[in-house]
């Protein structure tokens, strides 16, 4: 009887050991600029080099002098210096899984429309997400949020 208990105990231990899986590495995680590359991946987003200059790729939205909004290649922004500090205070934050601009952030959009777009011919609107979710999922949410800001600027006549 003792050997039967021992065999049963060994079988239970083996089943427990084999039923627990190894940790799998997450797939398609979006890299975070300046983040820990061992956790979030490496590389830059939106084709930007380390100096902040856009270096080609994807599609972007442009606003011409008459206020018309158009889609153009990112190559039009090539060698254009990105002054992120100038608009850092006007960053629009979104709720989780929501593309709508929060009413508290509409003032930020109006500030950009009133000052920055009046003096510039082109503007690059970027949408970002956190590191959770797949790369495709985050890219889609970033695009929806950027389009939401674009539409708000367009509604203000900019």
PDB file of C-alpha atoms in Angstrom:
ATOM      1  CA  UNK A   1       0.000   0.000   0.000  1.00  0.00           C
ATOM      2  CA  UNK A   2       2.853   2.329   0.763  1.00  0.00           C
ATOM      3  CA  UNK A   3       4.313   1.954  -2.709  1.00  0.00           C
ATOM      4  CA  UNK A   4       0.891   2.761  -4.243  1.00  0.00           C
ATOM      5  CA  UNK A   5       0.763   6.013  -2.255  1.00  0.00           C
ATOM      6  CA  UNK A   6       4.296   6.835  -3.363  1.00  0.00           C
ATOM      7  CA  UNK A   7       3.456   6.177  -7.022  1.00  0.00           C
ATOM      8  CA  UNK A   8       0.340   8.332  -6.706  1.00  0.00           C
ATOM      9  CA  UNK A   9       2.327  11.118  -5.079  1.00  0.00           C
ATOM     10  CA  UNK A  10       4.970  10.969  -7.818  1.00  0.00           C
ATOM     11  CA  UNK A  11       2.260  11.053 -10.514  1.00  0.00           C
ATOM     12  CA  UNK A  12       0.584  14.076  -8.918  1.00  0.00           C
ATOM     13  CA  UNK A  13       3.951  15.843  -8.688  1.00  0.00           C
ATOM     14  CA  UNK A  14       4.722  15.069 -12.344  1.00  0.00           C
ATOM     15  CA  UNK A  15       1.299  16.302 -13.475  1.00  0.00           C
ATOM     16  CA  UNK A  16       1.735  19.517 -11.504  1.00  0.00           C
ATOM     17  CA  UNK A  17       5.217  20.066 -12.936  1.00  0.00           C
ATOM     18  CA  UNK A  18       4.144  19.461 -16.531  1.00  0.00           C
ATOM     19  CA  UNK A  19       0.919  21.454 -16.324  1.00  0.00           C
ATOM     20  CA  UNK A  20       2.715  24.652 -15.326  1.00  0.00           C
ATOM     21  CA  UNK A  21       4.077  26.306 -18.438  1.00  0.00           C
ATOM     22  CA  UNK A  22       7.108  28.397 -19.022  1.00  0.00           C
ATOM     23  CA  UNK A  23       6.758  32.136 -19.357  1.00  0.00           C
ATOM     24  CA  UNK A  24       6.315  33.061 -22.993  1.00  0.00           C
ATOM     25  CA  UNK A  25       7.868  36.179 -24.457  1.00  0.00           C
ATOM     26  CA  UNK A  26       5.229  38.743 -25.546  1.00  0.00           C
ATOM     27  CA  UNK A  27       4.880  39.177 -29.307  1.00  0.00           C
ATOM     28  CA  UNK A  28       4.508  42.400 -31.300  1.00  0.00           C
ATOM     29  CA  UNK A  29       5.121  44.783 -28.406  1.00  0.00           C
ATOM     30  CA  UNK A  30       5.462  48.404 -29.472  1.00  0.00           C
ATOM     31  CA  UNK A  31       8.846  49.889 -28.523  1.00  0.00           C
ATOM     32  CA  UNK A  32       8.876  52.937 -26.258  1.00  0.00           C
ATOM     33  CA  UNK A  33      11.374  55.653 -27.231  1.00  0.00           C
ATOM     34  CA  UNK A  34      13.882  56.138 -24.432  1.00  0.00           C
ATOM     35  CA  UNK A  35      12.511  53.117 -22.599  1.00  0.00           C
ATOM     36  CA  UNK A  36      14.312  50.028 -21.403  1.00  0.00           C
ATOM     37  CA  UNK A  37      15.020  48.186 -24.639  1.00  0.00           C
ATOM     38  CA  UNK A  38      15.218  44.822 -22.896  1.00  0.00           C
ATOM     39  CA  UNK A  39      11.578  45.207 -21.862  1.00  0.00           C
ATOM     40  CA  UNK A  40       9.907  47.229 -24.577  1.00  0.00           C
ATOM     41  CA  UNK A  41      12.030  46.554 -27.632  1.00  0.00           C
ATOM     42  CA  UNK A  42      14.230  48.953 -29.502  1.00  0.00           C
ATOM     43  CA  UNK A  43      13.930  51.328 -32.398  1.00  0.00           C
ATOM     44  CA  UNK A  44      12.213  54.589 -33.080  1.00  0.00           C
ATOM     45  CA  UNK A  45       8.631  55.422 -33.841  1.00  0.00           C
ATOM     46  CA  UNK A  46       7.436  57.228 -36.957  1.00  0.00           C
ATOM     47  CA  UNK A  47      10.800  57.154 -38.695  1.00  0.00           C
ATOM     48  CA  UNK A  48      12.502  59.724 -36.485  1.00  0.00           C
ATOM     49  CA  UNK A  49      16.226  59.767 -35.900  1.00  0.00           C
ATOM     50  CA  UNK A  50      17.912  60.656 -32.609  1.00  0.00           C
ATOM     51  CA  UNK A  51      18.072  64.392 -33.424  1.00  0.00           C
ATOM     52  CA  UNK A  52      14.287  64.648 -33.697  1.00  0.00           C
ATOM     53  CA  UNK A  53      14.306  65.024 -37.475  1.00  0.00           C
ATOM     54  CA  UNK A  54      11.769  63.002 -39.415  1.00  0.00           C
ATOM     55  CA  UNK A  55      13.564  60.708 -41.837  1.00  0.00           C
ATOM     56  CA  UNK A  56      10.854  59.344 -44.122  1.00  0.00           C
ATOM     57  CA  UNK A  57       8.224  56.600 -44.205  1.00  0.00           C
ATOM     58  CA  UNK A  58       4.397  56.423 -43.678  1.00  0.00           C
ATOM     59  CA  UNK A  59       1.582  58.835 -44.428  1.00  0.00           C
ATOM     60  CA  UNK A  60       0.840  62.066 -42.613  1.00  0.00           C
ATOM     61  CA  UNK A  61      -1.793  64.761 -42.699  1.00  0.00           C
ATOM     62  CA  UNK A  62      -0.888  68.274 -43.846  1.00  0.00           C
ATOM     63  CA  UNK A  63      -2.754  71.570 -43.689  1.00  0.00           C
ATOM     64  CA  UNK A  64      -2.143  74.008 -46.551  1.00  0.00           C
ATOM     65  CA  UNK A  65      -2.334  77.830 -46.376  1.00  0.00           C
ATOM     66  CA  UNK A  66      -6.041  77.899 -47.198  1.00  0.00           C
ATOM     67  CA  UNK A  67      -6.788  75.486 -44.352  1.00  0.00           C
ATOM     68  CA  UNK A  68      -7.363  72.404 -46.501  1.00  0.00           C
ATOM     69  CA  UNK A  69      -6.341  69.167 -44.850  1.00  0.00           C
ATOM     70  CA  UNK A  70      -4.570  66.603 -46.981  1.00  0.00           C
ATOM     71  CA  UNK A  71      -2.733  63.321 -46.635  1.00  0.00           C
ATOM     72  CA  UNK A  72       0.861  63.290 -47.811  1.00  0.00           C
ATOM     73  CA  UNK A  73       4.011  61.278 -47.389  1.00  0.00           C
ATOM     74  CA  UNK A  74       6.189  61.676 -44.334  1.00  0.00           C
ATOM     75  CA  UNK A  75       9.029  62.557 -46.705  1.00  0.00           C
ATOM     76  CA  UNK A  76       7.636  66.123 -46.900  1.00  0.00           C
ATOM     77  CA  UNK A  77       8.749  66.508 -43.279  1.00  0.00           C
ATOM     78  CA  UNK A  78      12.233  65.199 -43.994  1.00  0.00           C
ATOM     79  CA  UNK A  79      14.991  67.321 -42.438  1.00  0.00           C
ATOM     80  CA  UNK A  80      12.399  69.442 -40.629  1.00  0.00           C
ATOM     81  CA  UNK A  81      13.410  69.950 -37.005  1.00  0.00           C
ATOM     82  CA  UNK A  82      10.781  68.864 -34.502  1.00  0.00           C
ATOM     83  CA  UNK A  83      10.434  71.350 -31.629  1.00  0.00           C
ATOM     84  CA  UNK A  84       8.564  69.142 -29.184  1.00  0.00           C
ATOM     85  CA  UNK A  85       9.141  71.453 -26.220  1.00  0.00           C
ATOM     86  CA  UNK A  86       7.126  74.242 -27.844  1.00  0.00           C
ATOM     87  CA  UNK A  87       3.932  72.169 -27.686  1.00  0.00           C
ATOM     88  CA  UNK A  88       4.648  69.959 -24.671  1.00  0.00           C
ATOM     89  CA  UNK A  89       2.062  71.775 -22.538  1.00  0.00           C
ATOM     90  CA  UNK A  90      -0.618  71.136 -25.182  1.00  0.00           C
ATOM     91  CA  UNK A  91      -0.355  67.334 -25.135  1.00  0.00           C
ATOM     92  CA  UNK A  92      -3.847  65.846 -25.362  1.00  0.00           C
ATOM     93  CA  UNK A  93      -4.463  62.745 -23.258  1.00  0.00           C
ATOM     94  CA  UNK A  94      -7.198  60.214 -23.980  1.00  0.00           C
ATOM     95  CA  UNK A  95      -9.161  57.756 -21.879  1.00  0.00           C
ATOM     96  CA  UNK A  96      -8.382  54.055 -22.243  1.00  0.00           C
ATOM     97  CA  UNK A  97      -9.696  52.699 -25.559  1.00  0.00           C
ATOM     98  CA  UNK A  98     -11.368  56.030 -26.405  1.00  0.00           C
ATOM     99  CA  UNK A  99     -10.536  58.218 -29.426  1.00  0.00           C
ATOM    100  CA  UNK A 100     -12.619  61.216 -28.304  1.00  0.00           C
ATOM    101  CA  UNK A 101     -10.921  64.327 -26.974  1.00  0.00           C
ATOM    102  CA  UNK A 102     -11.827  64.909 -23.339  1.00  0.00           C
ATOM    103  CA  UNK A 103     -13.629  68.251 -22.809  1.00  0.00           C
ATOM    104  CA  UNK A 104     -10.850  69.322 -20.423  1.00  0.00           C
ATOM    105  CA  UNK A 105      -8.328  69.027 -23.285  1.00  0.00           C
ATOM    106  CA  UNK A 106     -10.271  71.045 -25.876  1.00  0.00           C
ATOM    107  CA  UNK A 107      -8.558  74.193 -24.609  1.00  0.00           C
ATOM    108  CA  UNK A 108      -5.201  72.659 -25.539  1.00  0.00           C
ATOM    109  CA  UNK A 109      -6.393  71.999 -29.085  1.00  0.00           C
ATOM    110  CA  UNK A 110      -7.711  75.568 -29.328  1.00  0.00           C
ATOM    111  CA  UNK A 111      -4.372  76.922 -28.070  1.00  0.00           C
ATOM    112  CA  UNK A 112      -2.509  75.021 -30.781  1.00  0.00           C
ATOM    113  CA  UNK A 113      -4.998  76.168 -33.412  1.00  0.00           C
ATOM    114  CA  UNK A 114      -4.808  79.780 -32.292  1.00  0.00           C
ATOM    115  CA  UNK A 115      -1.063  80.222 -32.002  1.00  0.00           C
ATOM    116  CA  UNK A 116       1.059  77.529 -33.541  1.00  0.00           C
ATOM    117  CA  UNK A 117      -0.867  76.753 -36.720  1.00  0.00           C
ATOM    118  CA  UNK A 118      -1.201  80.451 -37.538  1.00  0.00           C
ATOM    119  CA  UNK A 119       2.566  80.779 -37.897  1.00  0.00           C
ATOM    120  CA  UNK A 120       3.367  77.410 -39.466  1.00  0.00           C
ATOM    121  CA  UNK A 121       2.391  75.982 -42.835  1.00  0.00           C
ATOM    122  CA  UNK A 122       2.682  72.327 -41.863  1.00  0.00           C
ATOM    123  CA  UNK A 123       2.032  70.358 -38.748  1.00  0.00           C
ATOM    124  CA  UNK A 124       2.668  66.755 -37.840  1.00  0.00           C
ATOM    125  CA  UNK A 125       0.079  65.241 -35.503  1.00  0.00           C
ATOM    126  CA  UNK A 126       1.144  62.068 -33.746  1.00  0.00           C
ATOM    127  CA  UNK A 127      -0.961  59.646 -31.758  1.00  0.00           C
ATOM    128  CA  UNK A 128       0.654  57.377 -29.197  1.00  0.00           C
ATOM    129  CA  UNK A 129      -0.396  54.544 -26.889  1.00  0.00           C
ATOM    130  CA  UNK A 130       1.200  52.763 -23.985  1.00  0.00           C
ATOM    131  CA  UNK A 131       3.104  49.506 -24.338  1.00  0.00           C
ATOM    132  CA  UNK A 132       0.149  47.231 -23.624  1.00  0.00           C
ATOM    133  CA  UNK A 133      -1.400  45.434 -26.575  1.00  0.00           C
ATOM    134  CA  UNK A 134      -0.029  44.406 -29.939  1.00  0.00           C
ATOM    135  CA  UNK A 135       1.802  46.760 -32.245  1.00  0.00           C
ATOM    136  CA  UNK A 136      -1.116  46.800 -34.694  1.00  0.00           C
ATOM    137  CA  UNK A 137      -3.619  47.543 -31.942  1.00  0.00           C
ATOM    138  CA  UNK A 138      -1.550  50.439 -30.590  1.00  0.00           C
ATOM    139  CA  UNK A 139      -0.904  51.830 -34.066  1.00  0.00           C
ATOM    140  CA  UNK A 140      -4.639  51.802 -34.819  1.00  0.00           C
ATOM    141  CA  UNK A 141      -5.474  53.637 -31.577  1.00  0.00           C
ATOM    142  CA  UNK A 142      -2.696  56.151 -32.156  1.00  0.00           C
ATOM    143  CA  UNK A 143      -4.043  56.841 -35.636  1.00  0.00           C
ATOM    144  CA  UNK A 144      -7.626  57.246 -34.387  1.00  0.00           C
ATOM    145  CA  UNK A 145      -6.489  59.692 -31.725  1.00  0.00           C
ATOM    146  CA  UNK A 146      -4.363  61.710 -34.156  1.00  0.00           C
ATOM    147  CA  UNK A 147      -7.317  61.884 -36.551  1.00  0.00           C
ATOM    148  CA  UNK A 148      -9.527  63.031 -33.692  1.00  0.00           C
ATOM    149  CA  UNK A 149      -7.175  65.941 -32.989  1.00  0.00           C
ATOM    150  CA  UNK A 150      -6.926  66.690 -36.712  1.00  0.00           C
ATOM    151  CA  UNK A 151     -10.715  66.818 -36.987  1.00  0.00           C
ATOM    152  CA  UNK A 152     -10.925  69.108 -33.963  1.00  0.00           C
ATOM    153  CA  UNK A 153      -8.360  71.463 -35.516  1.00  0.00           C
ATOM    154  CA  UNK A 154     -10.259  71.340 -38.784  1.00  0.00           C
ATOM    155  CA  UNK A 155     -13.493  72.175 -36.970  1.00  0.00           C
ATOM    156  CA  UNK A 156     -11.785  75.255 -35.562  1.00  0.00           C
ATOM    157  CA  UNK A 157     -10.992  76.371 -39.101  1.00  0.00           C
ATOM    158  CA  UNK A 158      -7.278  75.638 -38.964  1.00  0.00           C
TER     159      UNK A 158
END
